[in-house]
XYZ file of C-alpha atoms in Angstrom:
347
model
C 130.081 136.079 121.446
C 130.242 139.080 119.128
C 129.293 142.688 119.732
C 125.769 143.968 120.078
C 123.639 143.858 116.951
C 122.354 147.023 115.340
C 118.657 147.774 115.777
C 116.291 145.694 113.666
C 112.874 146.771 112.420
C 109.928 144.706 111.258
C 106.977 145.546 109.037
C 103.729 145.744 111.008
C 100.807 143.753 109.587
C 97.091 143.681 110.291
C 95.369 140.449 111.336
C 94.529 139.998 107.615
C 98.250 140.055 106.827
C 98.202 143.475 105.196
C 101.168 145.788 105.708
C 100.181 148.880 107.662
C 103.139 150.966 106.540
C 104.338 151.209 110.138
C 107.524 149.670 111.560
C 108.196 147.878 114.836
C 111.549 147.829 116.577
C 112.686 144.371 117.599
C 112.752 143.962 121.366
C 109.831 146.300 122.007
C 106.454 144.893 123.021
C 104.064 144.461 120.093
C 100.919 146.575 120.332
C 97.610 144.732 120.475
C 96.350 144.168 116.925
C 99.837 144.483 115.421
C 101.517 141.456 113.850
C 104.837 140.609 112.215
C 106.172 137.906 109.897
C 108.410 134.973 110.854
C 109.826 132.314 108.516
C 111.222 128.817 108.964
C 113.099 126.765 106.372
C 113.281 122.973 106.725
C 115.991 121.410 104.561
C 115.735 117.677 103.795
C 118.303 115.577 101.963
C 117.650 112.704 99.547
C 117.566 110.271 102.506
C 114.655 112.260 103.977
C 116.849 113.437 106.823
C 116.239 116.893 108.277
C 119.065 119.391 108.704
C 118.831 120.668 112.282
C 120.770 123.309 114.194
C 121.597 123.702 117.876
C 120.959 127.199 119.154
C 123.670 128.983 121.127
C 123.357 128.722 124.946
C 123.312 132.524 125.215
C 120.611 133.003 122.548
C 117.294 134.406 123.760
C 114.414 131.987 123.272
C 115.020 128.217 123.524
C 118.785 128.531 124.288
C 120.922 125.443 123.697
C 117.953 123.576 122.157
C 117.976 121.796 118.790
C 115.817 123.498 116.186
C 114.699 123.225 112.573
C 117.199 124.133 109.835
C 116.623 127.893 109.973
C 114.161 130.341 111.465
C 113.835 134.059 112.075
C 111.826 137.236 111.681
C 111.391 139.061 108.390
C 112.930 142.527 108.504
C 111.284 145.644 107.114
C 110.884 145.398 103.360
C 111.252 141.608 103.223
C 108.821 139.427 101.325
C 108.292 136.021 102.877
C 110.535 134.200 100.393
C 113.216 136.889 100.581
C 113.231 136.617 104.377
C 113.649 132.845 104.076
C 116.567 133.214 101.663
C 118.230 135.793 103.908
C 117.875 133.722 107.079
C 119.411 130.659 105.390
C 122.343 132.751 104.191
C 122.852 134.467 107.543
C 122.610 131.361 109.742
C 124.145 128.705 107.477
C 126.016 130.601 104.773
C 123.952 128.724 102.196
C 122.539 130.459 99.121
C 119.036 129.386 98.032
C 116.669 130.771 95.430
C 113.163 130.683 96.885
C 111.785 133.500 94.737
C 109.324 131.175 92.999
C 108.422 129.175 96.095
C 105.469 129.547 98.393
C 105.466 128.426 102.026
C 104.100 124.908 102.378
C 102.071 125.994 105.389
C 101.657 128.955 107.749
C 101.128 128.833 111.503
C 99.555 131.749 113.362
C 101.041 132.751 116.709
C 100.105 135.473 119.171
C 102.191 138.200 117.521
C 102.106 137.212 113.890
C 102.420 134.711 111.076
C 105.028 131.967 110.702
C 105.692 130.699 107.159
C 107.299 127.261 106.734
C 109.294 126.366 103.622
C 110.326 122.800 102.737
C 113.508 122.435 100.670
C 114.962 119.218 99.226
C 118.724 119.588 98.940
C 121.789 117.462 99.668
C 123.993 119.904 101.559
C 127.676 119.316 102.368
C 127.791 120.336 106.022
C 131.531 120.933 105.872
C 131.103 123.967 103.600
C 128.474 125.714 105.721
C 129.402 128.965 107.469
C 127.504 128.997 110.736
C 126.443 132.300 112.277
C 128.335 132.455 115.565
C 125.704 134.566 117.314
C 122.933 132.082 116.525
C 124.159 128.545 115.774
C 126.438 126.153 117.692
C 126.413 123.267 115.235
C 124.313 121.426 112.655
C 123.614 117.803 111.761
C 121.251 115.538 109.812
C 118.616 113.463 111.615
C 115.945 111.006 110.553
C 112.396 111.061 111.884
C 112.879 108.599 114.738
C 116.001 110.313 116.030
C 114.358 113.741 115.845
C 111.326 112.474 117.772
C 113.571 110.845 120.394
C 115.463 114.143 120.810
C 112.139 115.879 121.339
C 111.021 113.280 123.883
C 114.345 113.776 125.677
C 113.669 117.490 125.995
C 116.543 118.721 123.829
C 114.540 119.593 120.685
C 112.082 122.514 120.579
C 108.612 120.955 121.057
C 107.064 121.587 117.640
C 103.855 119.547 117.752
C 104.089 118.849 114.015
C 107.742 117.736 113.934
C 106.963 114.155 112.885
C 104.635 115.332 110.131
C 107.430 117.296 108.461
C 109.095 114.034 107.446
C 105.952 112.960 105.563
C 106.109 115.953 103.241
C 108.339 114.554 100.518
C 106.977 116.334 97.443
C 106.137 119.973 98.109
C 104.593 120.413 94.651
C 101.733 118.010 95.387
C 101.283 118.566 99.095
C 98.141 120.354 100.247
C 96.125 120.768 103.420
C 94.970 117.150 103.228
C 98.354 115.636 102.525
C 100.115 114.435 99.421
C 97.202 112.513 97.934
C 99.109 111.016 95.005
C 101.555 109.258 97.319
C 99.164 108.468 100.162
C 96.425 106.752 98.138
C 96.404 103.005 98.665
C 94.107 100.165 97.637
C 93.331 97.275 99.959
C 90.643 94.840 101.022
C 88.176 96.678 103.238
C 87.484 95.856 106.878
C 84.926 96.904 109.475
C 86.935 99.984 110.419
C 86.310 101.344 106.908
C 82.526 100.926 107.091
C 81.510 104.442 108.182
C 83.671 106.127 105.562
C 82.510 103.590 102.928
C 78.864 104.447 103.625
C 79.639 108.167 103.543
C 80.970 107.716 100.004
C 77.927 105.588 99.099
C 75.671 108.494 100.067
C 77.704 110.856 97.887
C 77.396 108.659 94.764
C 73.994 107.063 95.444
C 72.297 109.016 92.629
C 74.416 107.065 90.176
C 73.189 103.702 91.483
C 69.576 102.723 90.822
C 68.069 101.106 93.894
C 69.867 103.231 96.508
C 67.376 106.087 96.490
C 65.700 105.350 99.838
C 66.998 105.175 103.401
C 65.806 101.565 103.662
C 67.665 100.623 100.483
C 70.819 102.261 101.786
C 70.538 100.265 105.026
C 70.169 97.033 103.029
C 73.244 98.038 101.063
C 75.122 98.628 104.329
C 74.315 95.084 105.457
C 75.565 93.770 102.109
C 78.808 95.704 102.506
C 79.342 94.243 105.988
C 78.897 90.693 104.659
C 81.346 91.356 101.826
C 83.905 92.798 104.231
C 83.619 89.693 106.398
C 84.258 87.327 103.482
C 87.011 89.417 101.900
C 85.132 90.520 98.775
C 85.156 94.289 99.430
C 87.952 96.459 98.025
C 88.473 100.122 98.871
C 90.843 102.926 97.957
C 92.024 104.966 100.927
C 93.351 108.490 101.322
C 94.813 108.027 104.782
C 91.672 106.765 106.610
C 89.098 108.166 104.166
C 87.485 105.761 101.692
C 87.621 107.334 98.225
C 86.900 104.253 96.095
C 84.659 101.212 96.642
C 84.267 97.878 94.885
C 82.186 94.835 95.840
C 82.594 91.548 93.993
C 81.362 87.961 94.157
C 83.807 85.073 93.950
C 80.957 82.603 93.508
C 79.436 84.457 90.564
C 82.794 85.773 89.313
C 81.429 89.281 88.901
C 81.720 92.892 90.021
C 78.703 93.867 92.106
C 79.314 97.614 92.345
C 82.127 100.117 91.958
C 82.432 103.863 92.519
C 85.115 106.525 92.968
C 84.756 109.759 94.923
C 84.116 112.692 92.511
C 87.181 114.580 93.791
C 89.505 111.614 93.234
C 88.717 110.621 89.668
C 91.330 110.335 86.901
C 93.914 108.977 89.349
C 93.712 105.322 88.196
C 91.854 104.315 91.351
C 89.239 102.151 89.608
C 91.803 100.167 87.627
C 93.870 99.572 90.790
C 90.806 98.258 92.610
C 89.988 95.950 89.701
C 93.559 94.660 89.644
C 93.348 93.751 93.323
C 89.948 92.110 92.811
C 91.368 89.946 90.013
C 93.711 88.283 92.475
C 90.621 86.696 94.057
C 88.547 85.857 90.954
C 88.797 82.864 88.622
C 90.419 84.042 85.381
C 89.605 80.739 83.702
C 85.958 81.888 83.718
C 84.296 84.987 82.277
C 84.038 87.945 84.650
C 80.855 89.984 84.365
C 79.508 93.355 85.484
C 76.191 95.061 84.879
C 76.325 98.719 83.948
C 74.258 101.350 82.185
C 72.987 100.919 78.651
C 74.283 102.970 75.760
C 72.538 106.339 75.626
C 71.972 106.534 79.377
C 73.585 109.835 80.397
C 74.732 108.351 83.709
C 76.620 105.557 82.012
C 79.012 107.035 79.458
C 82.038 107.103 81.769
C 81.361 103.648 83.235
C 80.964 102.046 79.815
C 84.135 103.736 78.608
C 86.047 102.524 81.650
C 84.980 98.876 81.333
C 85.729 98.945 77.600
C 89.226 100.286 78.322
C 89.751 97.403 80.748
C 88.941 94.825 78.065
C 85.278 94.140 78.939
C 82.977 93.520 75.972
C 79.294 94.569 75.804
C 76.910 91.647 76.255
C 73.230 90.970 76.829
C 70.666 93.506 77.975
C 69.141 92.904 81.400
C 67.261 94.567 84.251
C 68.711 95.388 87.654
C 66.275 96.468 90.376
C 63.771 97.307 87.616
C 66.352 99.509 85.876
C 67.509 98.749 82.313
C 71.179 97.735 82.263
C 73.656 95.881 80.078
C 76.107 93.160 80.987
C 79.786 93.669 80.145
C 82.052 90.617 80.097
C 85.782 90.149 80.491
C 86.380 86.931 78.604
C 88.165 84.105 80.345
C 91.901 84.098 79.992
C 93.443 81.636 77.590
C 96.744 80.104 78.560
C 98.675 82.542 76.368
C 96.485 85.575 77.013
C 97.543 88.631 78.933
C 95.159 90.860 80.818
C 95.617 94.489 79.793
C 94.915 97.429 82.092
C 95.087 100.857 80.510
C 93.135 102.908 83.049
C 92.324 105.511 80.399
C 88.800 106.207 81.598
C 89.558 105.682 85.233
C 86.176 105.642 86.813
C 83.947 108.473 86.398
C 81.833 105.968 88.338
């Protein structure tokens, strides 16, 4: 152990995270309504292993426990990113530039705000200079080992520890997760029904025949039947249905398709069509009915089907609404189906 530290002061913030201009001395009790800033830095290597540290047995607060890479309070005058840089240097002897980084998330606690930074960096542990007053040792751990350490009572019980390992791209992560990486397309099952119908209600204005409650209930029954026979495809953001497609193997056609308004231009529609094609007969024409040219609701849909190789065909009526058939011609032995996804479903 080293000698006693000099006094440390923190900026005092309001509950709206505004500096008051007052200072608080570390170790004193915070006044009610006063808050201070804490930062944590979580360093992951290219194997998605987390750098963790074991706190000294004489350290106040969670002594001898394993902890995240770095954590500590911002001192007076620190910005959040500057505090994070300083704590990493003090505890690990590692220089980072976080001046253009924002915390990935912030957790409120009784006395303040705790900013969490996620850093991707392959660090050579042998060159680190550990702060003797704070850190016993460091190591890399994967998710399962970290969770086992927590279950064993030797890792500080952060309730979100497992979630940290899912944040692999801090530039695209938001409050709902990294949507670009989490989106998946699969055949729908009964567990997707409620979310499927929620999306149907959102886009129902774009589908003639779904205007009434009774029509929506009939549609629900149709969806259930398609799920049971494996002719319903959905795109999922975690458990939320953000794309829907019904098709008929018997008729070799798309029955309906839609993408959530907030998830368009992410190639969801083309991915759903690609999965559907694994079940349809490519030696026969594949058809879909969509809006006619000039219908303001149909420009995006027509553009999408055209980009997928569908050709405009005969005019028809669907539920007393004027539509047009688009046809993907049967595949010849030497043909190759092209998917560009350029107009990915403003559907």
